[in-house]
mmCIF file of C-alpha atoms and ligand atoms in Angstrom:
data_model
loop_
_atom_site.group_PDB
_atom_site.id
_atom_site.type_symbol
_atom_site.label_atom_id
_atom_site.label_comp_id
_atom_site.label_asym_id
_atom_site.label_seq_id
_atom_site.Cartn_x
_atom_site.Cartn_y
_atom_site.Cartn_z
ATOM 1 C CA MET F 1 7.950 -4.192 -1.531
ATOM 2 C CA ALA F 2 7.109 -7.408 -3.396
ATOM 3 C CA ASP F 3 8.311 -9.184 -0.252
ATOM 4 C CA ASN F 4 5.423 -7.592 1.530
ATOM 5 C CA VAL F 5 2.589 -8.621 -0.777
ATOM 6 C CA ARG F 6 0.565 -11.662 0.166
ATOM 7 C CA PRO F 7 1.332 -14.395 -2.400
ATOM 8 C CA GLU F 8 -1.638 -15.309 -4.576
ATOM 9 C CA SER F 9 -0.901 -18.987 -3.970
ATOM 10 C CA LEU F 10 -1.685 -18.571 -0.262
ATOM 11 C CA LYS F 11 -5.262 -19.772 0.203
ATOM 12 C CA ARG F 12 -7.503 -18.227 2.836
ATOM 13 C CA ILE F 13 -6.816 -20.325 5.953
ATOM 14 C CA ASN F 14 -10.214 -21.119 7.410
ATOM 15 C CA THR F 15 -10.164 -24.835 8.194
ATOM 16 C CA PRO F 16 -8.026 -26.999 10.496
ATOM 17 C CA GLU F 17 -6.729 -28.837 7.404
ATOM 18 C CA LEU F 18 -5.543 -25.640 5.720
ATOM 19 C CA ALA F 19 -3.996 -24.541 9.020
ATOM 20 C CA GLN F 20 -2.141 -27.854 9.282
ATOM 21 C CA ALA F 21 -0.804 -27.486 5.738
ATOM 22 C CA PHE F 22 0.330 -23.933 6.535
ATOM 23 C CA ILE F 23 2.053 -25.128 9.723
ATOM 24 C CA GLU F 24 3.948 -27.851 7.870
ATOM 25 C CA GLU F 25 5.011 -25.458 5.140
ATOM 26 C CA GLN F 26 6.185 -22.895 7.681
ATOM 27 C CA ILE F 27 8.138 -25.455 9.701
ATOM 28 C CA LYS F 28 10.048 -26.338 6.524
ATOM 29 C CA ALA F 29 10.618 -22.691 5.604
ATOM 30 C CA LEU F 30 11.700 -21.763 9.147
ATOM 31 C CA ARG F 31 14.200 -24.634 9.260
ATOM 32 C CA GLU F 32 15.601 -23.519 5.911
ATOM 33 C CA GLN F 33 15.876 -19.892 7.007
ATOM 34 C CA ILE F 34 17.293 -20.492 10.486
ATOM 35 C CA GLY F 35 19.421 -23.612 9.932
ATOM 36 C CA ASP F 36 21.273 -24.394 13.160
ATOM 37 C CA LYS F 37 21.346 -20.755 14.304
ATOM 38 C CA LYS F 38 19.586 -19.201 17.285
ATOM 39 C CA VAL F 39 16.447 -17.097 17.275
ATOM 40 C CA LEU F 40 15.034 -14.709 19.842
ATOM 41 C CA LEU F 41 11.388 -13.757 20.328
ATOM 42 C CA ALA F 42 9.621 -11.194 22.488
ATOM 43 C CA LEU F 43 6.642 -13.190 23.705
ATOM 44 C CA SER F 44 3.819 -11.054 25.059
ATOM 45 C CA GLY F 45 1.258 -13.837 25.273
ATOM 46 C CA GLY F 46 -0.935 -12.144 22.656
ATOM 47 C CA VAL F 47 -2.198 -14.342 19.841
ATOM 48 C CA ASP F 48 0.355 -13.234 17.202
ATOM 49 C CA SER F 49 3.545 -13.696 19.213
ATOM 50 C CA SER F 50 2.155 -16.889 20.768
ATOM 51 C CA VAL F 51 1.495 -18.423 17.352
ATOM 52 C CA VAL F 52 4.995 -17.445 16.186
ATOM 53 C CA ALA F 53 6.466 -18.979 19.356
ATOM 54 C CA ALA F 54 4.551 -22.231 18.860
ATOM 55 C CA LEU F 55 5.639 -22.424 15.195
ATOM 56 C CA LEU F 56 9.270 -21.778 16.099
ATOM 57 C CA ILE F 57 9.199 -24.349 18.902
ATOM 58 C CA LYS F 58 7.972 -26.935 16.399
ATOM 59 C CA ALA F 59 10.506 -25.890 13.766
ATOM 60 C CA VAL F 60 13.704 -25.286 15.717
ATOM 61 C CA GLY F 61 12.994 -26.360 19.322
ATOM 62 C CA ASP F 62 15.615 -25.124 21.724
ATOM 63 C CA GLN F 63 17.355 -22.906 19.186
ATOM 64 C CA LEU F 64 14.548 -20.517 20.176
ATOM 65 C CA THR F 65 14.722 -18.299 23.238
ATOM 66 C CA CYS F 66 11.560 -16.440 24.231
ATOM 67 C CA VAL F 67 11.643 -13.359 26.420
ATOM 68 C CA HIS F 68 8.507 -12.425 28.315
ATOM 69 C CA VAL F 69 8.695 -8.956 29.814
ATOM 70 C CA ASN F 70 6.271 -8.341 32.647
ATOM 71 C CA HIS F 71 5.933 -4.554 32.630
ATOM 72 C CA GLY F 72 3.342 -4.581 35.368
ATOM 73 C CA LEU F 73 0.609 -3.487 32.941
ATOM 74 C CA LEU F 74 -0.572 -6.959 31.955
ATOM 75 C CA ARG F 75 -3.966 -8.370 32.816
ATOM 76 C CA LYS F 76 -4.458 -10.614 35.820
ATOM 77 C CA GLY F 77 -3.058 -14.102 35.184
ATOM 78 C CA GLU F 78 -1.288 -13.293 31.903
ATOM 79 C CA PRO F 79 2.371 -13.745 32.930
ATOM 80 C CA GLU F 80 1.422 -16.984 34.713
ATOM 81 C CA GLN F 81 -0.317 -18.273 31.579
ATOM 82 C CA VAL F 82 2.699 -17.522 29.371
ATOM 83 C CA ILE F 83 4.953 -19.447 31.772
ATOM 84 C CA GLU F 84 2.511 -22.350 32.055
ATOM 85 C CA VAL F 85 1.868 -22.751 28.323
ATOM 86 C CA PHE F 86 5.329 -22.082 26.919
ATOM 87 C CA ARG F 87 7.750 -23.138 29.632
ATOM 88 C CA ASN F 88 5.824 -25.932 31.350
ATOM 89 C CA GLN F 89 3.761 -27.390 28.522
ATOM 90 C CA MET F 90 5.709 -26.622 25.345
ATOM 91 C CA LYS F 91 9.134 -26.822 27.004
ATOM 92 C CA ALA F 92 10.367 -23.600 25.416
ATOM 93 C CA ASN F 93 13.444 -21.729 26.630
ATOM 94 C CA LEU F 94 11.615 -18.873 28.292
ATOM 95 C CA ILE F 95 13.252 -15.978 30.045
ATOM 96 C CA TYR F 96 10.755 -14.284 32.340
ATOM 97 C CA VAL F 97 11.729 -10.732 33.194
ATOM 98 C CA ASP F 98 10.031 -9.135 36.156
ATOM 99 C CA ALA F 99 10.387 -5.476 35.179
ATOM 100 C CA VAL F 100 7.341 -4.268 37.116
ATOM 101 C CA ASP F 101 9.179 -1.909 39.481
ATOM 102 C CA ARG F 102 11.334 -0.558 36.697
ATOM 103 C CA PHE F 103 8.346 0.420 34.519
ATOM 104 C CA LEU F 104 6.225 1.768 37.346
ATOM 105 C CA ASP F 105 9.112 3.848 38.694
ATOM 106 C CA LYS F 106 9.694 5.379 35.250
ATOM 107 C CA LEU F 107 5.971 6.096 34.872
ATOM 108 C CA ALA F 108 5.513 7.623 38.314
ATOM 109 C CA GLY F 109 4.000 11.086 38.078
ATOM 110 C CA VAL F 110 3.637 10.971 34.257
ATOM 111 C CA SER F 111 0.100 11.865 33.219
ATOM 112 C CA ASP F 112 0.322 12.706 29.502
ATOM 113 C CA PRO F 113 -0.993 9.707 27.507
ATOM 114 C CA GLU F 114 1.523 9.921 24.657
ATOM 115 C CA THR F 115 4.442 10.370 27.073
ATOM 116 C CA LYS F 116 3.224 7.307 28.974
ATOM 117 C CA ARG F 117 3.145 5.324 25.710
ATOM 118 C CA LYS F 118 6.646 6.508 24.772
ATOM 119 C CA ILE F 119 8.090 5.567 28.155
ATOM 120 C CA ILE F 120 6.478 2.117 28.027
ATOM 121 C CA GLY F 121 7.707 1.536 24.437
ATOM 122 C CA LYS F 122 11.250 2.722 25.135
ATOM 123 C CA GLU F 123 11.552 0.833 28.400
ATOM 124 C CA PHE F 124 10.321 -2.305 26.675
ATOM 125 C CA ILE F 125 13.038 -2.026 24.025
ATOM 126 C CA ASP F 126 15.670 -1.353 26.705
ATOM 127 C CA VAL F 127 14.674 -4.361 28.806
ATOM 128 C CA PHE F 128 14.482 -6.614 25.759
ATOM 129 C CA ALA F 129 17.846 -5.378 24.428
ATOM 130 C CA GLU F 130 19.480 -5.997 27.818
ATOM 131 C CA GLU F 131 18.240 -9.577 27.778
ATOM 132 C CA ALA F 132 19.342 -10.050 24.157
ATOM 133 C CA LYS F 133 22.855 -8.829 24.996
ATOM 134 C CA LYS F 134 23.184 -11.477 27.683
ATOM 135 C CA LEU F 135 22.684 -14.201 25.076
ATOM 136 C CA ASP F 136 25.384 -15.480 22.740
ATOM 137 C CA GLY F 137 25.088 -16.207 19.063
ATOM 138 C CA ILE F 138 21.568 -14.930 18.322
ATOM 139 C CA GLU F 139 21.175 -14.232 14.598
ATOM 140 C CA PHE F 140 17.420 -14.102 14.129
ATOM 141 C CA LEU F 141 14.557 -12.185 15.681
ATOM 142 C CA GLY F 142 11.060 -13.672 15.556
ATOM 143 C CA GLN F 143 8.185 -11.230 15.189
ATOM 144 C CA GLY F 144 4.428 -11.582 15.243
ATOM 145 C CA THR F 145 3.863 -9.188 12.358
ATOM 146 C CA ILE F 146 0.538 -9.924 10.638
ATOM 147 C CA TYR F 147 -0.761 -8.738 7.257
ATOM 148 C CA PRO F 148 -2.824 -5.795 8.542
ATOM 149 C CA ASP F 149 0.359 -4.492 10.251
ATOM 150 C CA ILE F 150 2.029 -4.367 6.840
ATOM 151 C CA LEU F 151 -1.002 -2.888 5.074
ATOM 152 C CA GLU F 152 -1.503 -0.234 7.722
ATOM 153 C CA SER F 153 2.113 0.337 8.619
ATOM 154 C CA VAL F 154 1.801 4.072 8.099
ATOM 155 C CA GLY F 155 0.314 5.871 11.050
ATOM 156 C CA VAL F 156 -0.851 2.996 13.231
ATOM 157 C CA LYS F 157 -0.089 2.802 16.871
ATOM 158 C CA ALA F 158 3.051 0.786 17.627
ATOM 159 C CA HIS F 159 1.987 -2.811 17.650
ATOM 160 C CA HIS F 160 4.994 -5.054 17.297
ATOM 161 C CA ASN F 161 7.301 -2.858 19.162
ATOM 162 C CA VAL F 162 10.725 -4.462 19.079
ATOM 163 C CA GLY F 163 11.421 -2.623 15.828
ATOM 164 C CA GLY F 164 13.546 -0.009 17.595
ATOM 165 C CA LEU F 165 16.381 -2.260 18.755
ATOM 166 C CA PRO F 166 19.845 -0.660 18.909
ATOM 167 C CA GLU F 167 22.283 -0.999 15.971
ATOM 168 C CA ASP F 168 24.399 -3.727 17.561
ATOM 169 C CA LEU F 169 21.285 -5.848 17.906
ATOM 170 C CA LYS F 170 20.090 -5.863 14.326
ATOM 171 C CA PHE F 171 18.979 -9.416 13.726
ATOM 172 C CA GLU F 172 17.493 -10.941 10.595
ATOM 173 C CA LEU F 173 13.717 -11.004 10.979
ATOM 174 C CA VAL F 174 11.660 -14.184 11.073
ATOM 175 C CA GLU F 175 8.000 -13.380 10.443
ATOM 176 C CA PRO F 176 6.096 -16.577 9.697
ATOM 177 C CA VAL F 177 2.579 -15.116 9.948
ATOM 178 C CA LYS F 178 3.209 -11.846 8.131
ATOM 179 C CA PHE F 179 0.811 -12.685 5.292
ATOM 180 C CA LEU F 180 -2.029 -13.826 7.542
ATOM 181 C CA TYR F 181 -5.096 -11.947 8.672
ATOM 182 C CA LYS F 182 -6.046 -12.101 12.339
ATOM 183 C CA ASP F 183 -8.771 -14.727 11.859
ATOM 184 C CA GLU F 184 -6.278 -16.942 10.024
ATOM 185 C CA VAL F 185 -3.705 -16.541 12.812
ATOM 186 C CA ARG F 186 -6.385 -17.757 15.216
ATOM 187 C CA VAL F 187 -7.160 -20.836 13.085
ATOM 188 C CA VAL F 188 -3.435 -21.632 12.971
ATOM 189 C CA GLY F 189 -3.118 -21.052 16.739
ATOM 190 C CA LYS F 190 -5.969 -23.459 17.391
ATOM 191 C CA ALA F 191 -4.319 -26.087 15.157
ATOM 192 C CA LEU F 192 -1.053 -25.593 17.062
ATOM 193 C CA GLY F 193 -2.861 -26.549 20.267
ATOM 194 C CA LEU F 194 -2.736 -23.158 21.972
ATOM 195 C CA PRO F 195 -5.441 -22.608 24.641
ATOM 196 C CA ASP F 196 -8.663 -20.900 23.521
ATOM 197 C CA SER F 197 -8.088 -18.087 26.007
ATOM 198 C CA MET F 198 -4.963 -17.191 24.029
ATOM 199 C CA VAL F 199 -6.286 -17.904 20.541
ATOM 200 C CA TYR F 200 -9.565 -15.995 20.863
ATOM 201 C CA ARG F 201 -8.211 -13.207 23.008
ATOM 202 C CA GLN F 202 -9.705 -9.745 22.513
ATOM 203 C CA PRO F 203 -7.417 -6.966 21.245
ATOM 204 C CA PHE F 204 -5.145 -5.641 23.994
ATOM 205 C CA PRO F 205 -3.040 -2.490 23.554
ATOM 206 C CA GLY F 206 0.772 -2.692 23.783
ATOM 207 C CA PRO F 207 0.822 -0.220 26.710
ATOM 208 C CA GLY F 208 -1.621 -2.567 28.414
ATOM 209 C CA LEU F 209 -3.530 -1.474 31.479
ATOM 210 C CA GLY F 210 -1.341 1.642 31.525
ATOM 211 C CA VAL F 211 -3.783 3.497 29.240
ATOM 212 C CA ARG F 212 -6.733 2.385 31.396
ATOM 213 C CA CYS F 213 -5.249 3.732 34.596
ATOM 214 C CA VAL F 214 -5.985 7.247 33.427
ATOM 215 C CA GLY F 215 -3.447 9.971 34.198
ATOM 216 C CA ALA F 216 -0.407 9.286 36.360
ATOM 217 C CA ILE F 217 -0.286 5.565 37.183
ATOM 218 C CA THR F 218 -0.271 4.601 40.841
ATOM 219 C CA ARG F 219 0.072 1.026 42.044
ATOM 220 C CA ASP F 220 -3.189 1.024 43.980
ATOM 221 C CA ARG F 221 -5.242 2.434 41.097
ATOM 222 C CA LEU F 222 -3.537 0.032 38.677
ATOM 223 C CA GLU F 223 -4.527 -2.828 40.966
ATOM 224 C CA ALA F 224 -8.131 -1.562 40.858
ATOM 225 C CA VAL F 225 -7.980 -1.620 37.029
ATOM 226 C CA ARG F 226 -6.538 -5.149 37.007
ATOM 227 C CA GLU F 227 -8.979 -6.588 39.546
ATOM 228 C CA SER F 228 -12.074 -4.991 38.010
ATOM 229 C CA ASP F 229 -10.963 -6.132 34.533
ATOM 230 C CA ALA F 230 -10.599 -9.691 35.848
ATOM 231 C CA ILE F 231 -14.163 -9.571 37.250
ATOM 232 C CA LEU F 232 -15.548 -8.199 33.979
ATOM 233 C CA ARG F 233 -13.785 -10.898 31.941
ATOM 234 C CA ASP F 234 -14.928 -13.607 34.341
ATOM 235 C CA GLU F 235 -18.560 -12.494 34.109
ATOM 236 C CA PHE F 236 -18.443 -12.116 30.315
ATOM 237 C CA ALA F 237 -17.034 -15.649 30.045
ATOM 238 C CA LYS F 238 -19.702 -17.072 32.380
ATOM 239 C CA ASN F 239 -22.491 -15.282 30.496
ATOM 240 C CA GLY F 240 -21.576 -16.227 26.939
ATOM 241 C CA LEU F 241 -20.230 -12.810 25.962
ATOM 242 C CA GLU F 242 -16.574 -13.841 25.596
ATOM 243 C CA GLY F 243 -15.746 -14.091 21.915
ATOM 244 C CA LYS F 244 -19.037 -12.316 21.106
ATOM 245 C CA VAL F 245 -18.146 -8.814 22.241
ATOM 246 C CA TRP F 246 -15.158 -7.400 20.357
ATOM 247 C CA GLN F 247 -13.407 -5.626 23.205
ATOM 248 C CA TYR F 248 -14.320 -5.083 26.845
ATOM 249 C CA PHE F 249 -12.386 -3.740 29.775
ATOM 250 C CA THR F 250 -12.477 -1.386 32.718
ATOM 251 C CA ILE F 251 -10.971 2.032 33.280
ATOM 252 C CA VAL F 252 -10.155 3.782 36.534
ATOM 253 C CA PRO F 253 -10.068 7.576 36.127
ATOM 254 C CA ASP F 254 -7.898 9.747 38.293
ATOM 255 C CA PHE F 255 -10.599 11.329 40.433
ATOM 256 C CA LYS F 256 -12.584 10.388 43.491
ATOM 257 C CA SER F 257 -16.158 10.808 44.628
ATOM 258 C CA THR F 258 -17.987 10.299 47.880
ATOM 259 C CA GLY F 259 -19.667 7.093 48.953
ATOM 260 C CA ILE F 260 -20.809 5.262 52.052
ATOM 261 C CA LYS F 261 -19.727 1.884 53.430
ATOM 262 C CA ASP F 262 -20.359 0.339 56.866
ATOM 263 C CA ASN F 263 -22.008 3.615 57.910
ATOM 264 C CA LYS F 264 -18.856 5.574 57.117
ATOM 265 C CA ARG F 265 -18.266 8.045 54.363
ATOM 266 C CA THR F 266 -15.769 6.998 51.724
ATOM 267 C CA TYR F 267 -13.867 8.991 49.153
ATOM 268 C CA ASP F 268 -12.855 6.553 46.424
ATOM 269 C CA TRP F 269 -12.426 6.001 42.677
ATOM 270 C CA PRO F 270 -15.041 5.037 40.127
ATOM 271 C CA VAL F 271 -14.605 2.075 37.775
ATOM 272 C CA VAL F 272 -15.843 2.589 34.228
ATOM 273 C CA ILE F 273 -16.962 -0.412 32.167
ATOM 274 C CA ARG F 274 -16.434 -0.302 28.398
ATOM 275 C CA ALA F 275 -17.740 -2.985 26.018
ATOM 276 C CA VAL F 276 -17.656 -2.278 22.295
ATOM 277 C CA ASN F 277 -18.149 -3.984 18.978
ATOM 278 C CA SER F 278 -16.043 -3.142 15.991
ATOM 279 C CA ILE F 279 -14.642 -4.631 12.824
ATOM 280 C CA ASP F 280 -11.327 -2.873 12.514
ATOM 281 C CA ALA F 281 -11.213 -0.473 15.496
ATOM 282 C CA THR F 282 -11.736 2.600 13.309
ATOM 283 C CA SER F 283 -15.289 2.849 14.585
ATOM 284 C CA ALA F 284 -17.128 1.101 17.383
ATOM 285 C CA THR F 285 -20.648 0.616 18.697
ATOM 286 C CA ILE F 286 -21.771 -0.128 22.236
ATOM 287 C CA GLU F 287 -22.666 -3.635 23.321
ATOM 288 C CA GLU F 288 -26.076 -3.795 24.963
ATOM 289 C CA ILE F 289 -25.227 -5.731 28.092
ATOM 290 C CA PRO F 290 -28.312 -7.035 29.918
ATOM 291 C CA TYR F 291 -29.152 -4.720 32.794
ATOM 292 C CA ALA F 292 -29.196 -7.523 35.368
ATOM 293 C CA LEU F 293 -25.708 -8.577 34.364
ATOM 294 C CA LEU F 294 -24.465 -4.995 34.589
ATOM 295 C CA GLY F 295 -25.940 -4.837 38.095
ATOM 296 C CA HIS F 296 -24.257 -8.090 39.082
ATOM 297 C CA ILE F 297 -20.873 -6.970 37.750
ATOM 298 C CA THR F 298 -21.304 -3.642 39.547
ATOM 299 C CA ASN F 299 -21.990 -5.395 42.862
ATOM 300 C CA ARG F 300 -18.979 -7.667 42.446
ATOM 301 C CA ILE F 301 -16.653 -4.765 41.644
ATOM 302 C CA LEU F 302 -17.986 -2.729 44.574
ATOM 303 C CA SER F 303 -17.516 -5.559 47.026
ATOM 304 C CA GLU F 304 -14.281 -7.101 45.691
ATOM 305 C CA VAL F 305 -12.139 -4.226 44.447
ATOM 306 C CA LYS F 306 -10.337 -2.063 46.964
ATOM 307 C CA GLY F 307 -10.627 1.713 46.779
ATOM 308 C CA VAL F 308 -13.716 1.786 44.530
ATOM 309 C CA ASN F 309 -17.170 3.121 45.450
ATOM 310 C CA ARG F 310 -18.905 3.685 42.101
ATOM 311 C CA VAL F 311 -19.312 1.811 38.797
ATOM 312 C CA LEU F 312 -20.272 3.513 35.515
ATOM 313 C CA TYR F 313 -21.057 2.203 32.036
ATOM 314 C CA ASP F 314 -19.584 4.125 29.111
ATOM 315 C CA LEU F 315 -22.236 4.492 26.386
ATOM 316 C CA SER F 316 -20.116 6.508 23.960
ATOM 317 C CA PRO F 317 -19.561 5.132 20.458
ATOM 318 C CA LYS F 318 -16.434 5.733 18.375
ATOM 319 C CA PRO F 319 -16.529 8.373 16.996
ATOM 320 C CA VAL F 320 -16.968 10.640 19.003
ATOM 321 C CA ALA F 321 -15.109 8.786 21.775
ATOM 322 C CA THR F 322 -12.095 6.567 21.181
ATOM 323 C CA ILE F 323 -12.246 2.975 22.392
ATOM 324 C CA GLU F 324 -9.539 3.469 25.023
ATOM 325 C CA TRP F 325 -9.711 6.411 27.402
ATOM 326 C CA GLU F 326 -6.180 7.575 26.584
HETATM 327 P P1 LIG R 401 -8.702 3.798 20.116
HETATM 328 O O1 LIG R 401 -8.616 4.051 21.584
HETATM 329 O O2 LIG R 401 -7.747 4.646 19.325
HETATM 330 O O3 LIG R 401 -8.199 2.286 19.920
HETATM 331 O O4 LIG R 401 -10.103 3.870 19.584
HETATM 332 C C1 LIG R 401 -8.357 1.515 18.753
HETATM 333 C C2 LIG R 401 -7.791 0.126 19.028
HETATM 334 O O5 LIG R 401 -6.379 0.206 19.206
HETATM 335 C C3 LIG R 401 -6.012 -0.277 20.490
HETATM 336 N N1 LIG R 401 -4.962 0.609 20.991
HETATM 337 C C4 LIG R 401 -3.652 0.315 20.988
HETATM 338 N N2 LIG R 401 -3.000 -0.784 20.577
HETATM 339 N N3 LIG R 401 -0.964 0.230 21.207
HETATM 340 C C5 LIG R 401 -1.639 -0.826 20.724
HETATM 341 O O6 LIG R 401 -1.018 -1.853 20.394
HETATM 342 C C6 LIG R 401 -1.556 1.378 21.625
HETATM 343 O O7 LIG R 401 -0.910 2.321 22.080
HETATM 344 C C7 LIG R 401 -2.976 1.410 21.510
HETATM 345 N N4 LIG R 401 -3.893 2.345 21.824
HETATM 346 C C8 LIG R 401 -5.118 1.827 21.483
HETATM 347 C C9 LIG R 401 -7.277 -0.229 21.327
HETATM 348 O O8 LIG R 401 -7.243 -1.176 22.402
HETATM 349 C C10 LIG R 401 -8.323 -0.520 20.296
HETATM 350 O O9 LIG R 401 -8.448 -1.916 20.069
#
């Protein structure tokens, strides 16, 4: 347990200088731990795994292999950004796995939220394990565990979900940011030169857009979630709300309503906008988005997203509602 208590000597990392000192210390420690051996990392593109990847690239270079699994539930542009930043810019060994069909086939017809989560989690482990088995001589597994994960490890939703690897793939863990709080991870990420869109990214659930495509996931409804989310993020960025609002996204429920377009009746889905503020996700309040901006976002979604004829704004705080819809 002592291994899991933040050392008193670790100062709160809140300046670029402290981040730099932390980075140098970690590079030394990682080199000592890993030596000339190989290390594997599941790289989602979220801030924690991205910071661990950047640290490992600095410390052990091409002894690191990153695996990015595209499960088809990522936001628009995310897989491309992971490839651009880590493969093209940082020259990491990056295995990109297009597992979109595999996940969506397994999820077809499944509407229960917890079953959906289980399928996504299990399939992720399976895909990752298959990739790991193809590689020779891996002894270490990098993980983006952060301090709140350790403090809250009882009863939280699966966050760093490569913990369930099969017995023959039990690697020694490498967890360089396990004593850091989220804000400190961001300061370190910034000092490592990661793009702001990665460093200041809003929380994003492991099951991704899967829990925002309510009920049984279909490809067309999932596309409506992804496209409307991209519009919402674009407008929040343009209007100074990125980094100010804690979490914002869209949901597409599994029901239709009537509408009218080009003088013809339509029968299409609604898009729900959710924008909340929170400190630790246990409770949340609603962001008061200016009405004109809501109208503008609504018009963009209605004209740019296929299969949608209605846009709603969710005004429900947590509690009574949860932040996600599933
Ligand atoms: P709820 O919906 O329970 O969400 O109010 C609280 C926070 O947790 C995120 N969330 C998840 N994160 N795996 C995750 O890694 C999950 O299955 C999951 N479900 C919810 C949610 O986005 C919010 O920030």
